[in-house]
CSV table of C-alpha atoms in Angstrom, one decimal:
chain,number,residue,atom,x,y,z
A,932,UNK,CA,28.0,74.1,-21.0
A,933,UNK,CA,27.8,74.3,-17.0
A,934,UNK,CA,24.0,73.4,-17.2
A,935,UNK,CA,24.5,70.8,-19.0
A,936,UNK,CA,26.1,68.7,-15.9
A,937,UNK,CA,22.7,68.7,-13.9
A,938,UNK,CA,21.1,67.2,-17.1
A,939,UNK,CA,23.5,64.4,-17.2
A,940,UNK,CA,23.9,64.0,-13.5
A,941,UNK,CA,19.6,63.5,-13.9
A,942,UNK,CA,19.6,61.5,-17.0
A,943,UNK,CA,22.5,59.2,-15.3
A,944,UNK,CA,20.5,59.0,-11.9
A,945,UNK,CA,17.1,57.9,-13.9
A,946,UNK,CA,19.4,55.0,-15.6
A,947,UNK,CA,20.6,53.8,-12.1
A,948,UNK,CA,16.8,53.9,-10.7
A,949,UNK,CA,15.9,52.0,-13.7
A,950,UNK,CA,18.5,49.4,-13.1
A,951,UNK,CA,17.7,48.8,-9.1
A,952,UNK,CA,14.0,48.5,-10.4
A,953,UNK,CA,15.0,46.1,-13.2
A,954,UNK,CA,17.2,43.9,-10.8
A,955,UNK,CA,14.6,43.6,-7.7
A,956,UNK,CA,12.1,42.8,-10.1
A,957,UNK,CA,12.9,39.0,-9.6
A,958,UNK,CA,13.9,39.4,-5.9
A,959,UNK,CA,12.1,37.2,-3.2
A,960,UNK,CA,9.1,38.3,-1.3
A,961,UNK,CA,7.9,37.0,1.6
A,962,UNK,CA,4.9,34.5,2.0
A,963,UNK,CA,3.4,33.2,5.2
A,964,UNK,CA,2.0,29.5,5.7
A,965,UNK,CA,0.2,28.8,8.7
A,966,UNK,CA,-2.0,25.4,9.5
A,967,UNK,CA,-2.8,23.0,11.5
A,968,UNK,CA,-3.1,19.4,11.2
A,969,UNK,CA,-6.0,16.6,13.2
A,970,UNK,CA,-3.7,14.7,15.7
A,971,UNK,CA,-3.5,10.8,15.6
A,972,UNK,CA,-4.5,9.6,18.9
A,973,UNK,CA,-2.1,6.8,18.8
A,974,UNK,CA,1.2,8.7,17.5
A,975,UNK,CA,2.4,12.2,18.5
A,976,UNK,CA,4.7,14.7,16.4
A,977,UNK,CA,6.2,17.7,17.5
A,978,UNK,CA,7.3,19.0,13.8
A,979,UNK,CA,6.2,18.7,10.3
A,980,UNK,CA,8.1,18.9,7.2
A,981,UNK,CA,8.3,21.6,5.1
A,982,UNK,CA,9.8,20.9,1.4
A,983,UNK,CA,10.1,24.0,-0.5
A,984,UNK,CA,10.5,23.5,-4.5
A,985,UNK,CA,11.5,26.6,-6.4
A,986,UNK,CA,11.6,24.7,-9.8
A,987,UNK,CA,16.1,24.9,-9.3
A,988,UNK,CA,16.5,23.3,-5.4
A,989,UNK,CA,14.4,22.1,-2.7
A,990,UNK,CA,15.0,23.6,0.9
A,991,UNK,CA,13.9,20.7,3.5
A,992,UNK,CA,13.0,22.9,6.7
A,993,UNK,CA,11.4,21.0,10.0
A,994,UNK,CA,9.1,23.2,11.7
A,995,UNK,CA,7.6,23.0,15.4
A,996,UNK,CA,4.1,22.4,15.7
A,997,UNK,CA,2.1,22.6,18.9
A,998,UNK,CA,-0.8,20.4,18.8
A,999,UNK,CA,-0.8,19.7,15.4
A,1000,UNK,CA,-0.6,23.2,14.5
A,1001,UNK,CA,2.6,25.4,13.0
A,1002,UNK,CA,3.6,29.0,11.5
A,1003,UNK,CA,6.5,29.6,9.1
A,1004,UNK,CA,7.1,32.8,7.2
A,1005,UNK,CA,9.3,32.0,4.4
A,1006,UNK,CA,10.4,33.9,1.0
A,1007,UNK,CA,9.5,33.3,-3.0
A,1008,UNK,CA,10.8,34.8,-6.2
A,1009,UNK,CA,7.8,33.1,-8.3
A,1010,UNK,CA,5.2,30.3,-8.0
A,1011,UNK,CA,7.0,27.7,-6.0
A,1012,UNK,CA,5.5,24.0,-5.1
A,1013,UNK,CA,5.4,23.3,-1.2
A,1014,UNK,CA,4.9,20.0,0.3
A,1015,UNK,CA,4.3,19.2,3.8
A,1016,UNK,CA,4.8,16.2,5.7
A,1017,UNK,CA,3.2,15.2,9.3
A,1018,UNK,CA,2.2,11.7,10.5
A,1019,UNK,CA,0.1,10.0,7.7
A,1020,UNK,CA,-0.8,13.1,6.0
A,1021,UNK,CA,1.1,14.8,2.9
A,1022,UNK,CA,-0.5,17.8,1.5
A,1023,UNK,CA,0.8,19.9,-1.4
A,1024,UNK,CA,0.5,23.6,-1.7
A,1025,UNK,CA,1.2,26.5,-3.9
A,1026,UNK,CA,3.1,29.2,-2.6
A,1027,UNK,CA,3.5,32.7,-4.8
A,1028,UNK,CA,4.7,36.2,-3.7
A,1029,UNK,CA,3.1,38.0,-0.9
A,1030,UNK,CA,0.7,35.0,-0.4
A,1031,UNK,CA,-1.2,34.4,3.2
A,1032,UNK,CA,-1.9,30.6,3.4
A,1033,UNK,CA,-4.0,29.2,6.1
A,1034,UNK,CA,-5.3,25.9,6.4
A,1035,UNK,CA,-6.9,23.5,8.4
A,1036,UNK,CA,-6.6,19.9,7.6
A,1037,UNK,CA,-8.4,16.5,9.2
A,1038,UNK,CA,-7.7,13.0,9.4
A,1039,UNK,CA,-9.1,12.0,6.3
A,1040,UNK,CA,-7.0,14.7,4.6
A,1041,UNK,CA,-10.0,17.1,3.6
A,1042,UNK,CA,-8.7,20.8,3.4
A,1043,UNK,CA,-10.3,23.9,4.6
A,1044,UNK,CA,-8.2,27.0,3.5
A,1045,UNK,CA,-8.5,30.4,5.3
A,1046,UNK,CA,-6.5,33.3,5.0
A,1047,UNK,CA,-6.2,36.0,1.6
A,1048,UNK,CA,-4.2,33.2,-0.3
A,1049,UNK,CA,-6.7,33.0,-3.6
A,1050,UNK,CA,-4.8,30.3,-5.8
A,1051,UNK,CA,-5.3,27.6,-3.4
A,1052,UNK,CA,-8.8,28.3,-2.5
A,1053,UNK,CA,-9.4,29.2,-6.4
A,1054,UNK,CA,-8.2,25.6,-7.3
A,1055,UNK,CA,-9.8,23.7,-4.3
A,1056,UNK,CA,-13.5,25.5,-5.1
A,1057,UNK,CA,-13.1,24.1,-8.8
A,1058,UNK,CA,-11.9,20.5,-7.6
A,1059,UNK,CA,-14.7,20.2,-5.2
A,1060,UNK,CA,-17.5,21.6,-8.6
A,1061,UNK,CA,-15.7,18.5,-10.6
A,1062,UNK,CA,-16.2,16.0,-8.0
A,1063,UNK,CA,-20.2,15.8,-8.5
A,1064,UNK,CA,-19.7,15.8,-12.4
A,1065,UNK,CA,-19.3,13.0,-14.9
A,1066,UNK,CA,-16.5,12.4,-17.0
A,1067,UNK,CA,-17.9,14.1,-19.9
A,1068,UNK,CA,-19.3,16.9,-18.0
A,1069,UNK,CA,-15.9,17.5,-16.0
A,1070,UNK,CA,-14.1,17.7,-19.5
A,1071,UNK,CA,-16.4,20.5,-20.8
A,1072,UNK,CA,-15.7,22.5,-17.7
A,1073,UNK,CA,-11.9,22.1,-17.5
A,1074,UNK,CA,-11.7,22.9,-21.0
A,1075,UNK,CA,-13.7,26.2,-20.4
A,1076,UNK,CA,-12.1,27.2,-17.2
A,1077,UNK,CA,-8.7,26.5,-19.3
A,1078,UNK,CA,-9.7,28.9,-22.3
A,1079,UNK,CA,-11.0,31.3,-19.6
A,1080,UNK,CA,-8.1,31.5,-17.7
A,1081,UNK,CA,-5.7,31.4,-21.0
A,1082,UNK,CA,-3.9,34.1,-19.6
A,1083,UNK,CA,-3.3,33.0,-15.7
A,1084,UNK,CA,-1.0,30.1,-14.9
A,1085,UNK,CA,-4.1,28.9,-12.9
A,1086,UNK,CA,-5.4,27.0,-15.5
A,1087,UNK,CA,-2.7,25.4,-16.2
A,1088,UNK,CA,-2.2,24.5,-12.5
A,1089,UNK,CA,-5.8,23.0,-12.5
A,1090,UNK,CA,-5.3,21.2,-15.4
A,1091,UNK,CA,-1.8,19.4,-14.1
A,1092,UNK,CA,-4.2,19.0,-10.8
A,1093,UNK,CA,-7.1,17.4,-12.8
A,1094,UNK,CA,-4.8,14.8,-14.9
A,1095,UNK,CA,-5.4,12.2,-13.4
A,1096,UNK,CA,-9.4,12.1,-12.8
A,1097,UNK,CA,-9.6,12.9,-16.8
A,1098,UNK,CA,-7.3,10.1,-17.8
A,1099,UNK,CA,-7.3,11.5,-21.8
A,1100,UNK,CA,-4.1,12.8,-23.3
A,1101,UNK,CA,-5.2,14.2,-26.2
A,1102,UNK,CA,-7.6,16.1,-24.1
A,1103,UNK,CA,-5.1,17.3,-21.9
A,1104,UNK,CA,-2.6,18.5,-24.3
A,1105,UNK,CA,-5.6,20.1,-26.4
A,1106,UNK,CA,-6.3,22.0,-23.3
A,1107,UNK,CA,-2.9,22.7,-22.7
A,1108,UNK,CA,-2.3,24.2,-26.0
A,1109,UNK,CA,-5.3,26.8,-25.4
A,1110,UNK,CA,-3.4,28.7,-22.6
A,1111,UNK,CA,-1.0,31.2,-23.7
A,1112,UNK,CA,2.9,30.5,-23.4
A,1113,UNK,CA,3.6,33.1,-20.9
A,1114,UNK,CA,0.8,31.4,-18.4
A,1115,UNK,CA,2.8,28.0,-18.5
A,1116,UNK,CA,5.9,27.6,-17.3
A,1117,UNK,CA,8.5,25.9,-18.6
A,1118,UNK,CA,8.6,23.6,-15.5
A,1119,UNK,CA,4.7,23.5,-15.5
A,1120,UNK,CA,4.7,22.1,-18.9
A,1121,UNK,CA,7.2,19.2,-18.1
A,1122,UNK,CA,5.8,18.4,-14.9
A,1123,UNK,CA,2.5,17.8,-17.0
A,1124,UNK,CA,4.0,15.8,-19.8
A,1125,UNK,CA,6.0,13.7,-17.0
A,1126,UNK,CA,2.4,12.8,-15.7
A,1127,UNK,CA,1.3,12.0,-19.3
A,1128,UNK,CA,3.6,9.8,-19.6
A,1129,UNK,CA,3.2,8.1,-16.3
A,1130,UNK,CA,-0.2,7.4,-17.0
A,1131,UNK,CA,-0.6,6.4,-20.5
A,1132,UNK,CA,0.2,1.7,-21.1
A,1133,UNK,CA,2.8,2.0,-22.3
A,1134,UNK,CA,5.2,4.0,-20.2
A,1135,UNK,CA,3.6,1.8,-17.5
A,1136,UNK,CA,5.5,-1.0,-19.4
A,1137,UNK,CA,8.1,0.8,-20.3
A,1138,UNK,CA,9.2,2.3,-16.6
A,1139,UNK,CA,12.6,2.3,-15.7
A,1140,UNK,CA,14.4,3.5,-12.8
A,1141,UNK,CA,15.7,6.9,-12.8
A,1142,UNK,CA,19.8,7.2,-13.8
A,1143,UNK,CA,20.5,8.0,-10.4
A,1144,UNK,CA,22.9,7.5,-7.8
A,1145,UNK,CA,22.6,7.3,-4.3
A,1146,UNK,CA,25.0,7.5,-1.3
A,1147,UNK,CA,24.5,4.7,0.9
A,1148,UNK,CA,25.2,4.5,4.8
A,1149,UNK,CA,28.7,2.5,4.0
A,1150,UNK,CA,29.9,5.8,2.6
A,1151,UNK,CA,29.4,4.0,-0.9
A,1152,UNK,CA,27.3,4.3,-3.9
A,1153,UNK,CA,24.8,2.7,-5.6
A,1154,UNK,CA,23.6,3.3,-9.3
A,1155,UNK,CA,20.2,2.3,-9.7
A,1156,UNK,CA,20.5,1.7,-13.5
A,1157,UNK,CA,23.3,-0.3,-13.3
A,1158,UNK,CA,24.2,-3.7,-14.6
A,1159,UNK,CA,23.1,-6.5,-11.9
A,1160,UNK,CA,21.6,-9.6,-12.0
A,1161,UNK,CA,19.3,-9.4,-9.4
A,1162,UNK,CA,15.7,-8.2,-8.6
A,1163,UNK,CA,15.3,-4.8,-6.4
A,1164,UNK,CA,12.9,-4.4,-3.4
A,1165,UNK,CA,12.7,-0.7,-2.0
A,1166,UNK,CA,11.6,0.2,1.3
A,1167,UNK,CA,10.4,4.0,1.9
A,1168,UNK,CA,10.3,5.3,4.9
A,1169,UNK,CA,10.5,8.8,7.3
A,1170,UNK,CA,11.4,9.2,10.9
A,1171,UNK,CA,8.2,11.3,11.1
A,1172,UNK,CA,6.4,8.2,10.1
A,1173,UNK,CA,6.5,5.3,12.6
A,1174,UNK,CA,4.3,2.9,10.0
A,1175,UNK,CA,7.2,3.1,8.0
A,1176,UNK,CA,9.9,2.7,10.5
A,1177,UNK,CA,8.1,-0.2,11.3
A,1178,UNK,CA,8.1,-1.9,8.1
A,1179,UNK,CA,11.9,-1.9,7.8
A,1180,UNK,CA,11.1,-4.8,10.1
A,1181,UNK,CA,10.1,-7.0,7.5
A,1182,UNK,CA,13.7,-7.0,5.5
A,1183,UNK,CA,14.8,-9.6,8.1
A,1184,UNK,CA,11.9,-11.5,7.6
A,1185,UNK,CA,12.4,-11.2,4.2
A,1186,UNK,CA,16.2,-12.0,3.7
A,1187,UNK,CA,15.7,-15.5,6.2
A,1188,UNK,CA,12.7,-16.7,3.8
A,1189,UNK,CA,14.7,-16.4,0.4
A,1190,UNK,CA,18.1,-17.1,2.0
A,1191,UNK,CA,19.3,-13.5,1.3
A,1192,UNK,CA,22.9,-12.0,2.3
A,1193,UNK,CA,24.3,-13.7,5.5
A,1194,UNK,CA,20.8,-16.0,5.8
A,1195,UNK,CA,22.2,-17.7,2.5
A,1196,UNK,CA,24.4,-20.3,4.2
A,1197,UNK,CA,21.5,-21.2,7.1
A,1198,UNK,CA,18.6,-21.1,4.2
A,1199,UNK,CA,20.7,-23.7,1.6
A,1200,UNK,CA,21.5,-25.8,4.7
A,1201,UNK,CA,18.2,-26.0,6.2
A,1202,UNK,CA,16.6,-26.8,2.8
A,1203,UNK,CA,19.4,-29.6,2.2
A,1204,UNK,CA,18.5,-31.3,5.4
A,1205,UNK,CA,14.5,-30.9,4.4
A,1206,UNK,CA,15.0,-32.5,1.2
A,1207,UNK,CA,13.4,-29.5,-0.9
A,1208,UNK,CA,14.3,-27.6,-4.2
A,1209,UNK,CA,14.2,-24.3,-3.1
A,1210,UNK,CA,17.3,-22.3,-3.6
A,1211,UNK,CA,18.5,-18.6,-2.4
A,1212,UNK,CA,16.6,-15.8,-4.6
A,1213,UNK,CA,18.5,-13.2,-6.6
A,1214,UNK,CA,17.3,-10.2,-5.0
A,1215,UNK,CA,18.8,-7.0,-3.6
A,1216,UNK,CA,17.1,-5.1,-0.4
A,1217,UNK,CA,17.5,-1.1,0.1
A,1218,UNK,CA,15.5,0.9,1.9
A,1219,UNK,CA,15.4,5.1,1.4
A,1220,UNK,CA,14.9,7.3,4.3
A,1221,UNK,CA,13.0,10.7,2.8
A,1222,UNK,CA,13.9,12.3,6.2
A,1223,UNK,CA,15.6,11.6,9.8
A,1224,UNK,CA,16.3,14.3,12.5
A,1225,UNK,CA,20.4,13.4,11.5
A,1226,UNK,CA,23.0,10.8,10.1
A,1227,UNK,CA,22.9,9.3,13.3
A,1228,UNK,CA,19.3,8.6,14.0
A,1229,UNK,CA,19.2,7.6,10.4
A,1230,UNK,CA,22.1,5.3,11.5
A,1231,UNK,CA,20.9,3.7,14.0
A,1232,UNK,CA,17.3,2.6,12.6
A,1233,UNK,CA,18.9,0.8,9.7
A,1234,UNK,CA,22.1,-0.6,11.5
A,1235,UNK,CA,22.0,-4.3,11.4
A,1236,UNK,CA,19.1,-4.1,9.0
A,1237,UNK,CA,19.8,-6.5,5.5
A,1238,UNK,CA,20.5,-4.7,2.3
A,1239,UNK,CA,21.6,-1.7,0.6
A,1240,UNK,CA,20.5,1.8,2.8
A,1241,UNK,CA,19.9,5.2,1.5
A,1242,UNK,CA,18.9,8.9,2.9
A,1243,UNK,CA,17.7,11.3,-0.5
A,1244,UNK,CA,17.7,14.9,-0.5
A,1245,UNK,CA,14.1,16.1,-1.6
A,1246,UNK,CA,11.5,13.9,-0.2
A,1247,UNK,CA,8.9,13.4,-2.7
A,1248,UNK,CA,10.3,15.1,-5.0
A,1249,UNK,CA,13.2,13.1,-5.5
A,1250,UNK,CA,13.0,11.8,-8.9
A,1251,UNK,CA,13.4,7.9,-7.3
A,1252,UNK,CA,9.6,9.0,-6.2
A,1253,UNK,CA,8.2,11.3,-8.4
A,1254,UNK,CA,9.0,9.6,-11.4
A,1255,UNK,CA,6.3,6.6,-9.8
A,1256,UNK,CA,4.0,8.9,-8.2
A,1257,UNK,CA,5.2,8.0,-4.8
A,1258,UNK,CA,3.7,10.4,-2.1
A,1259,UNK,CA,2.8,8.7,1.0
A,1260,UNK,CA,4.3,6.3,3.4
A,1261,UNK,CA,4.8,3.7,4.2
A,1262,UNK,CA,5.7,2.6,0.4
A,1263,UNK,CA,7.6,0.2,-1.5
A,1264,UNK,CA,8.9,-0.7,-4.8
A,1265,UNK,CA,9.6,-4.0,-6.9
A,1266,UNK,CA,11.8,-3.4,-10.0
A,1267,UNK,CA,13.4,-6.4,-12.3
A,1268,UNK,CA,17.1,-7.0,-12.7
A,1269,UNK,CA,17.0,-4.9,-15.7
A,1270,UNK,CA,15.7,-1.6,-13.6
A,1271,UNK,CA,12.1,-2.0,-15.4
A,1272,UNK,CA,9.4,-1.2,-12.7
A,1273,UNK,CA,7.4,-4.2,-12.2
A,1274,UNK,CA,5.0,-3.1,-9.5
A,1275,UNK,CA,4.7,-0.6,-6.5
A,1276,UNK,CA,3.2,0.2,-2.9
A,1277,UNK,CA,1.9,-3.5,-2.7
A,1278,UNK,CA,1.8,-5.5,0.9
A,1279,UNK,CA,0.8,-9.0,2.4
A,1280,UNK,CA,0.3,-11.4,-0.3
A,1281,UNK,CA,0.6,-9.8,-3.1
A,1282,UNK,CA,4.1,-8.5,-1.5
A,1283,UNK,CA,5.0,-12.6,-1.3
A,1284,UNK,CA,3.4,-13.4,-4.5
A,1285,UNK,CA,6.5,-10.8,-6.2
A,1286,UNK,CA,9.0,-12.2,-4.0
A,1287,UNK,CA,8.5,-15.6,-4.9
A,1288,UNK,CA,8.7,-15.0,-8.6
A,1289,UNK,CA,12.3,-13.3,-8.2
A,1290,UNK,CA,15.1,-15.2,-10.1
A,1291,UNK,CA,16.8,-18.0,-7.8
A,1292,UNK,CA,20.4,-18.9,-8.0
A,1293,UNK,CA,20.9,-21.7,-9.5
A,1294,UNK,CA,24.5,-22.3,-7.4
A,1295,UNK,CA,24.5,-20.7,-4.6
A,1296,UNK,CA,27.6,-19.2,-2.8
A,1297,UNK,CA,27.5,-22.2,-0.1
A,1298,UNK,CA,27.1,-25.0,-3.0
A,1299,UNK,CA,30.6,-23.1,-5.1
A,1300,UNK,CA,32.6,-23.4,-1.5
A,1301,UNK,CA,32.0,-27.2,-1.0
A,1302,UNK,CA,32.0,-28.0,-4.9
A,1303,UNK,CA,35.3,-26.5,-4.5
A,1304,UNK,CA,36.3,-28.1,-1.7
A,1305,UNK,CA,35.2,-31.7,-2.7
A,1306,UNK,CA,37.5,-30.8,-5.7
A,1307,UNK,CA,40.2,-29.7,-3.9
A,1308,UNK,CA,39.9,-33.4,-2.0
A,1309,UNK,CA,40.0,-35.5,-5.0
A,1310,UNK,CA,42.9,-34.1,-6.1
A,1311,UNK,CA,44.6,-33.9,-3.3
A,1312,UNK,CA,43.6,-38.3,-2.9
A,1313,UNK,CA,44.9,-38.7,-6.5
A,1314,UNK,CA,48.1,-37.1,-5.8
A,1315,UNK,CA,48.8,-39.4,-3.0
A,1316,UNK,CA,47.6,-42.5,-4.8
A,1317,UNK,CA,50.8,-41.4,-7.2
C-alpha cells in the first residue's frame, strides 16, 4: 500500500507537467523588428509608427528612429499583421514567433529584407518572379505555389497578397479551396473574401460606410450610417505626415466656396448682391486623425477648422479605412447622403467636380430667418391697421 504513494505522487506530477506544457503552448514569444527607412530631404521624423494586429486588438506603439532607422523587440502568440508608418511610406509586415525581421526600405518604397525572418523574404522572392509574368502565366504559378504549399499558411498569405494583380474571383477562391483548413485562418479567410468583395462591380456600387461610431473633439458622437440629408467629405490625415496636415487647409477653402457652416450667411449674402443662383450645398466636413503625439496636439491642429473632427484607434486598420483600401496619406473620401461611397483619394479638379454636384439647399438657414421676419412684419402692420 505504502508504495503505492510514490506512484501516484509521479502519475500526479506527469499530469501537472502536461498541463504547464498544454497552457504555454499559446503563450507569446518574442520577435525582433529592426529597419530603417530613406530620409525625405525636405521633412524630418524622429519616430515611426508601429501598429501591431493580433487578429483581437491593435497595439499603436511610436518608436524612436535615428536617421530613419529603428529597433523594437516585441512579443507574438501566432502570425500577427504589423504595419508601419514613417513620412510617405507605409509598409506592412508579417510577424510570427521567434521571427528576426530586418529591412531596408527606399524612397520609392522597394524593400530589401535581411535578417533569419523567412516568411517575408519567402513572399517578397515570389512577388518579385510574378512581376515579369503575364496574367495567364502568373495564375499558373500562384495556383501551383498554392497547391504546393497546401499545408503552410504561406500560400494563403501570398494569395491574399496577389488579389489584386489577378483580379479573378473564381480563381482566387478555387485557389483558396486547395489549401488545407488548418493553413487558413479564420481571420485569413475573411480578410480575403473582404478584398473579394472590394474588388468585384458590384460592391464598388454597392459600398456603404461602415456602422461605426466615432467620438469627435466636442466630446460628441457621430454615426456614420446615420440618417442625414447631406453629402460627406473626409479628410485623413497623421501628425507624422505633414502633406496631410496640410490639406486640412483646404476645409476653409471649401466651406467659404459652398457657403458651408458659419460661411452660410456671408455666401447667400454675397450671391444675393451678385445676382446669381447659387445656393449653400448640403454637405458635412470631418476630417480623421489616424495618429497625433496626444489630445492636445490633435486639438490644436483642427481647432477652428469647419466640420465634424475625429481621432480612430487603429490606423489603417480601422474599418472606416480598411473597408476602402485606404493606406496612405494624405487621403480623402466622398460618400452620398445615404452613406454609399461615391468616390475616394481624388484632388484638384476632380475634388471640385464632386463638390459641385453635392445637393444645394433649396432655403437656406439665412433665407428661413428673413422669410420669418418679413412675416412677422406683416402681421404685426395688419394688426395695427385694426
Amino acid at each position: 500500500m505504502n508504495m503505492r504513494k510514490p506512484l501516484y505522487f509521479l502519475v500526479a506530477l506527469t499530469m501537472i507537467l502536461c498541463l504547464v506544457a498544454c497552457g504555454n503552448k499559446d503563450a507569446k514569444q518574442n520577435f525582433r523588428l529592426s529597419g530603417s527607412f530613406a530620409q525625405d530631404s525636405l521633412q524630418t521624423q524622429d519616430s515611426v509608427l508601429l501598429l501591431i494586429d493580433n487578429h483581437e486588438n491593435i497595439e499603436r506603439i511610436m518608436l524612436p528612429t535615428e536617421k530613419g532607422s529603428f529597433s523594437y523587440q516585441g512579443a507574438v502568440e501566432a502570425l500577427s499583421e504589423l504595419t508601419l508608418a514613417y513620412q510617405k511610406q507605409i509598409l506592412h509586415i508579417y510577424a510570427t514567433p521567434g521571427a528576426q525581421i530586418s529591412f531596408q526600405c527606399d524612397q520609392k518604397g522597394k524593400v530589401e529584407w535581411a535578417g533569419t525572418d523567412s516568411l517575408n523574404i519567402w513572399l517578397q522572392e515570389h512577388d518579385d518572379k510574378m512581376k515579369s509574368l503575364g496574367q495567364t502565366e502568373r495564375k499558373h504559378y500562384l495556383d501551383s505555389m498554392c497547391r504546393a504549399e497546401k499545408h503552410e499558411v504561406r500560400g494563403a498569405l501570398l494569395l491574399r497578397e496577389q488579389m489584386k494583380g489577378i483580379n479573378d474571383s473564381l480563381f482566387v477562391r478555387r485557389c483558396l479551396g486547395s489549401i488545407k483548413v488548418e493553413a487558413k485562418p479564420t481571420w485569413l479567410v475573411q480578410a480575403i473574401d473582404e478584398e473579394l468583395a472590394r474588388y468585384s462591380g458590384s460592391a464598388v456600387r454597392n459600398r456603404r460606410l461602415p456602422r461605426e461610431v466615432l467620438k469627435l473633439s466636442t466630446d460628441t458622437t457621430y454615426a456614420l450610417l446615420e440618417s442625414r440629408q447631406e453629402s460627406l467629405l473626409i479628410f485623413f490625415w497623421a501628425g507624422y505626415n505633414q502633406a496631410s496636415v496640410d490639406s486640412l487647409k483646404m476645409l476653409t477653402q471649401i466651406a467659404q466656396n459652398y457657403g458651408l457652416y458659419d460661411y452660410e450667411d456671408e455666401f447667400v449674402e454675397k450671391n444675393s448682391k451678385d445676382k446669381t443662383d447659387k445656393k449653400p450645398h448640403r454637405l458635412e466636413l470631418m476630417t480623421v486623425c489616424l495618429y497625433a503625439a496626444d489630445s492636445a496636439s490633435w486639438h490644436q491642429k483642427v481647432d477652428g477648422l469647419p466640420g465634424k473632427h475625429a481621432w480612430v484607434q487603429g490606423g489603417f486598420a480601422h474599418p472606416l479605412l480598411s473597408s476602402f483600401n485606404i493606406s496612405s496619406l494624405p487621403n480623402n473620401l466622398q460618400a452620398d447622403r445615404f452613406g454609399n461611397l461615391q468616390s475616394s483619394g481624388i484632388w484638384g479638379s476632380q475634388l471640385t467636380h464632386w463638390l459641385d454636384n453635392t445637393p444645394i439647399k433649396y432655403s437656406s438657414t439665412r433665407s428661413k430667418i428673413n422669410s420669418s421676419k418679413t412675416k412677422n412684419k406683416s402681421i404685426s402692420t395688419s394688426l395695427k391697421k385694426n
